Amino acid sequence: MSADPMPSAKYARGARLPRSERRAQLMESALEVFVAQGYHAAAMDDIAVAAGVSKPVLYQHFPSKLDLYVALLDVGVETIIEGVRVALTSTDDNKLRVTATMAAFYEFVGSEEGAFRLVFESDLTAEPAVRDRVDKVTRECAAMIATVIHDDTGLPDEASHLLAVSLVGMGQVSARFWLNEDSAVPQADAARLVGALAWRGIGGYPKSE
């Protein structure tokens, strides 16, 4: 087992909390442990210590480590999907849409909590419940982008979807590279740079009448 993590200073050990607040606390502490150690190396003991609770309290809320991990994954997945949805509906200018979409991936990857590591760098993708949720990001983000491409260019659904998946891949892969390489390019500038590259490609398809 790894060295015991320090309990979160945000919550006093032994303090009684409403169930919803306790669940949020446990998930916050678990995210820190999973991001730092990965699923396989993390132990429920570590998470209980980090949260300042006993293991029975932790198991009252989450019957297993997988249940806890999936709950966190659901939050991360919905965060990035909602970020892309907001980006696509933020403007009718497609050039700005592309940049905003790239920025959504950079904001998610660049967040201090590190939730993106569960979504894009999970060490548990052999687990069907996890694989399905990880794939949901590409599936749903690409579906939203494909709708815009199809409506604006008149390209067939299959072609629109392929282009959309390519844009999703560009956003998440470049954002992860930017973060892991500790790039000197500021986050907003990196998103604009990649957005400009994406627009030079997708912008070449003429709008349908």
CSV table of C-alpha atoms in Angstrom, one decimal:
chain,number,residue,atom,x,y,z
A,1,MET,CA,0.0,0.0,0.0
A,2,SER,CA,1.2,3.5,-0.7
A,3,ALA,CA,2.0,6.0,2.0
A,4,ASP,CA,-1.1,7.4,3.7
A,5,PRO,CA,-2.3,10.6,2.1
A,6,MET,CA,-3.0,13.6,4.3
A,7,PRO,CA,-6.7,14.2,5.1
A,8,SER,CA,-8.3,17.0,3.3
A,9,ALA,CA,-8.0,20.2,5.3
A,10,LYS,CA,-11.4,21.3,4.0
A,11,TYR,CA,-13.2,18.9,6.3
A,12,ALA,CA,-12.6,18.3,10.0
A,13,ARG,CA,-12.0,14.7,10.9
A,14,GLY,CA,-15.1,13.1,12.4
A,15,ALA,CA,-17.4,16.1,11.6
A,16,ARG,CA,-21.0,15.1,10.8
A,17,LEU,CA,-22.1,16.1,7.4
A,18,PRO,CA,-25.4,15.8,5.4
A,19,ARG,CA,-25.3,12.7,3.2
A,20,SER,CA,-24.9,14.8,0.0
A,21,GLU,CA,-22.0,16.8,1.4
A,22,ARG,CA,-20.3,13.6,2.7
A,23,ARG,CA,-20.6,12.0,-0.7
A,24,ALA,CA,-19.1,15.1,-2.3
A,25,GLN,CA,-16.3,15.1,0.2
A,26,LEU,CA,-15.5,11.4,-0.5
A,27,MET,CA,-15.5,12.0,-4.2
A,28,GLU,CA,-13.2,14.9,-3.9
A,29,SER,CA,-10.7,13.0,-1.8
A,30,ALA,CA,-11.0,9.9,-4.1
A,31,LEU,CA,-10.3,12.0,-7.2
A,32,GLU,CA,-7.0,13.2,-5.6
A,33,VAL,CA,-6.0,9.6,-4.8
A,34,PHE,CA,-7.0,8.2,-8.2
A,35,VAL,CA,-5.3,11.0,-10.1
A,36,ALA,CA,-2.1,10.5,-8.1
A,37,GLN,CA,-2.0,6.7,-8.0
A,38,GLY,CA,-4.2,5.4,-10.7
A,39,TYR,CA,-7.0,2.9,-10.1
A,40,HIS,CA,-5.0,-0.2,-9.5
A,41,ALA,CA,-2.6,1.3,-7.1
A,42,ALA,CA,-5.2,3.2,-5.1
A,43,ALA,CA,-6.8,1.6,-2.1
A,44,MET,CA,-10.0,2.3,-0.3
A,45,ASP,CA,-7.9,2.7,2.8
A,46,ASP,CA,-6.0,5.6,1.1
A,47,ILE,CA,-9.2,7.3,0.2
A,48,ALA,CA,-10.7,6.9,3.6
A,49,VAL,CA,-7.6,8.4,5.2
A,50,ALA,CA,-7.6,11.3,2.7
A,51,ALA,CA,-11.2,12.0,3.4
A,52,GLY,CA,-10.7,11.7,7.2
A,53,VAL,CA,-13.4,9.0,7.6
A,54,SER,CA,-13.5,5.4,8.5
A,55,LYS,CA,-13.7,2.7,5.9
A,56,PRO,CA,-17.2,1.7,7.0
A,57,VAL,CA,-18.3,5.3,6.3
A,58,LEU,CA,-16.7,5.2,2.8
A,59,TYR,CA,-18.5,1.9,2.0
A,60,GLN,CA,-21.8,3.2,3.1
A,61,HIS,CA,-21.7,5.6,0.2
A,62,PHE,CA,-19.7,3.5,-2.3
A,63,PRO,CA,-20.0,-0.3,-2.1
A,64,SER,CA,-16.7,-0.8,-4.0
A,65,LYS,CA,-13.7,1.0,-5.4
A,66,LEU,CA,-15.1,0.5,-8.9
A,67,ASP,CA,-18.4,2.1,-7.9
A,68,LEU,CA,-16.5,5.1,-6.6
A,69,TYR,CA,-14.3,5.3,-9.7
A,70,VAL,CA,-17.3,5.1,-12.0
A,71,ALA,CA,-19.1,7.9,-10.1
A,72,LEU,CA,-16.1,10.1,-10.6
A,73,LEU,CA,-15.8,9.2,-14.2
A,74,ASP,CA,-19.4,10.1,-14.8
A,75,VAL,CA,-18.8,13.6,-13.5
A,76,GLY,CA,-15.7,14.0,-15.6
A,77,VAL,CA,-17.4,12.7,-18.8
A,78,GLU,CA,-20.4,15.0,-18.3
A,79,THR,CA,-18.1,18.0,-17.7
A,80,ILE,CA,-16.2,17.7,-21.0
A,81,ILE,CA,-19.4,16.9,-23.0
A,82,GLU,CA,-21.2,19.9,-21.5
A,83,GLY,CA,-18.1,22.1,-22.2
A,84,VAL,CA,-18.3,21.1,-25.9
A,85,ARG,CA,-22.0,21.7,-26.0
A,86,VAL,CA,-21.6,25.2,-24.6
A,87,ALA,CA,-18.8,25.9,-27.0
A,88,LEU,CA,-21.0,24.9,-30.0
A,89,THR,CA,-24.0,26.9,-28.9
A,90,SER,CA,-22.0,30.0,-27.9
A,91,THR,CA,-21.9,31.5,-31.4
A,92,ASP,CA,-23.2,31.0,-34.9
A,93,ASP,CA,-19.7,31.9,-36.3
A,94,ASN,CA,-18.1,28.5,-37.2
A,95,LYS,CA,-14.6,29.8,-36.9
A,96,LEU,CA,-15.3,30.9,-33.4
A,97,ARG,CA,-17.1,27.6,-32.7
A,98,VAL,CA,-14.0,25.6,-33.7
A,99,THR,CA,-11.8,27.7,-31.4
A,100,ALA,CA,-14.3,27.5,-28.5
A,101,THR,CA,-14.5,23.7,-28.9
A,102,MET,CA,-10.7,23.4,-28.8
A,103,ALA,CA,-10.7,25.7,-25.7
A,104,ALA,CA,-13.2,23.4,-24.0
A,105,PHE,CA,-10.8,20.5,-24.2
A,106,TYR,CA,-7.9,22.6,-23.0
A,107,GLU,CA,-9.9,23.9,-20.1
A,108,PHE,CA,-10.9,20.4,-19.1
A,109,VAL,CA,-7.4,19.0,-19.4
A,110,GLY,CA,-5.8,22.1,-17.7
A,111,SER,CA,-8.1,22.0,-14.6
A,112,GLU,CA,-6.2,21.6,-11.4
A,113,GLU,CA,-8.4,18.6,-10.2
A,114,GLY,CA,-6.9,16.4,-12.9
A,115,ALA,CA,-10.2,14.7,-13.6
A,116,PHE,CA,-9.2,14.4,-17.3
A,117,ARG,CA,-6.7,11.6,-16.3
A,118,LEU,CA,-9.7,9.4,-15.4
A,119,VAL,CA,-11.4,10.2,-18.7
A,120,PHE,CA,-8.5,10.2,-21.2
A,121,GLU,CA,-5.7,8.3,-19.4
A,122,SER,CA,-7.6,5.7,-17.3
A,123,ASP,CA,-5.7,2.5,-16.4
A,124,LEU,CA,-9.0,0.6,-16.2
A,125,THR,CA,-10.3,0.7,-19.8
A,126,ALA,CA,-10.5,-3.1,-19.9
A,127,GLU,CA,-13.5,-2.7,-17.6
A,128,PRO,CA,-16.6,-2.5,-19.8
A,129,ALA,CA,-18.3,0.1,-17.6
A,130,VAL,CA,-15.3,2.3,-17.8
A,131,ARG,CA,-14.6,1.8,-21.5
A,132,ASP,CA,-18.2,2.7,-22.3
A,133,ARG,CA,-17.9,6.0,-20.4
A,134,VAL,CA,-14.6,6.9,-21.9
A,135,ASP,CA,-16.0,6.1,-25.4
A,136,LYS,CA,-19.0,8.3,-24.6
A,137,VAL,CA,-16.9,11.4,-24.7
A,138,THR,CA,-15.9,10.8,-28.3
A,139,ARG,CA,-19.3,9.5,-29.2
A,140,GLU,CA,-21.4,12.4,-27.9
A,141,CYS,CA,-18.9,15.2,-28.6
A,142,ALA,CA,-18.5,13.9,-32.2
A,143,ALA,CA,-22.3,13.6,-32.6
A,144,MET,CA,-22.8,17.3,-31.7
A,145,ILE,CA,-20.0,18.5,-33.9
A,146,ALA,CA,-21.1,16.3,-36.8
A,147,THR,CA,-24.6,17.8,-36.7
A,148,VAL,CA,-23.1,21.3,-37.2
A,149,ILE,CA,-20.9,20.1,-40.0
A,150,HIS,CA,-23.7,18.3,-41.8
A,151,ASP,CA,-26.1,21.2,-41.4
A,152,ASP,CA,-23.6,23.8,-42.7
A,153,THR,CA,-21.9,21.9,-45.4
A,154,GLY,CA,-24.5,19.3,-46.6
A,155,LEU,CA,-21.9,16.6,-46.4
A,156,PRO,CA,-23.3,13.1,-45.8
A,157,ASP,CA,-23.7,11.9,-42.2
A,158,GLU,CA,-20.8,9.5,-42.4
A,159,ALA,CA,-18.4,12.1,-43.8
A,160,SER,CA,-19.6,14.6,-41.2
A,161,HIS,CA,-19.1,12.2,-38.4
A,162,LEU,CA,-15.6,11.2,-39.5
A,163,LEU,CA,-14.5,14.9,-39.6
A,164,ALA,CA,-16.1,15.4,-36.2
A,165,VAL,CA,-14.2,12.5,-34.6
A,166,SER,CA,-11.0,13.9,-36.1
A,167,LEU,CA,-11.7,17.3,-34.4
A,168,VAL,CA,-12.4,15.6,-31.1
A,169,GLY,CA,-9.1,13.7,-31.4
A,170,MET,CA,-7.2,16.8,-32.2
A,171,GLY,CA,-8.6,18.6,-29.2
A,172,GLN,CA,-8.0,16.0,-26.5
A,173,VAL,CA,-4.7,14.7,-27.8
A,174,SER,CA,-3.1,18.1,-28.3
A,175,ALA,CA,-4.4,19.3,-24.9
A,176,ARG,CA,-2.9,16.3,-23.2
A,177,PHE,CA,0.4,16.7,-25.0
A,178,TRP,CA,0.4,20.4,-24.1
A,179,LEU,CA,-0.1,19.7,-20.4
A,180,ASN,CA,2.2,16.6,-20.1
A,181,GLU,CA,5.0,18.4,-21.9
A,182,ASP,CA,4.6,21.4,-19.6
A,183,SER,CA,4.5,23.6,-22.7
A,184,ALA,CA,5.6,27.2,-22.4
A,185,VAL,CA,2.6,28.2,-24.6
A,186,PRO,CA,-0.2,29.6,-22.4
A,187,GLN,CA,-3.4,27.6,-22.3
A,188,ALA,CA,-5.5,30.1,-24.1
A,189,ASP,CA,-2.9,30.7,-26.8
A,190,ALA,CA,-2.5,26.9,-27.3
A,191,ALA,CA,-6.2,26.5,-27.7
A,192,ARG,CA,-6.3,29.3,-30.3
A,193,LEU,CA,-3.3,27.9,-32.1
A,194,VAL,CA,-4.9,24.4,-32.5
A,195,GLY,CA,-8.3,26.0,-33.2
A,196,ALA,CA,-6.7,27.9,-36.1
A,197,LEU,CA,-5.2,24.7,-37.5
A,198,ALA,CA,-8.5,22.9,-37.2
A,199,TRP,CA,-10.3,25.8,-38.9
A,200,ARG,CA,-7.9,25.9,-41.8
A,201,GLY,CA,-9.0,22.3,-42.5
A,202,ILE,CA,-12.7,22.3,-41.7
A,203,GLY,CA,-13.3,25.8,-43.0
A,204,GLY,CA,-12.3,24.6,-46.5
A,205,TYR,CA,-15.7,22.9,-46.8
A,206,PRO,CA,-18.1,25.3,-48.4
A,207,LYS,CA,-21.4,26.1,-46.6
A,208,SER,CA,-24.4,24.7,-48.2
A,209,GLU,CA,-27.1,27.0,-49.5
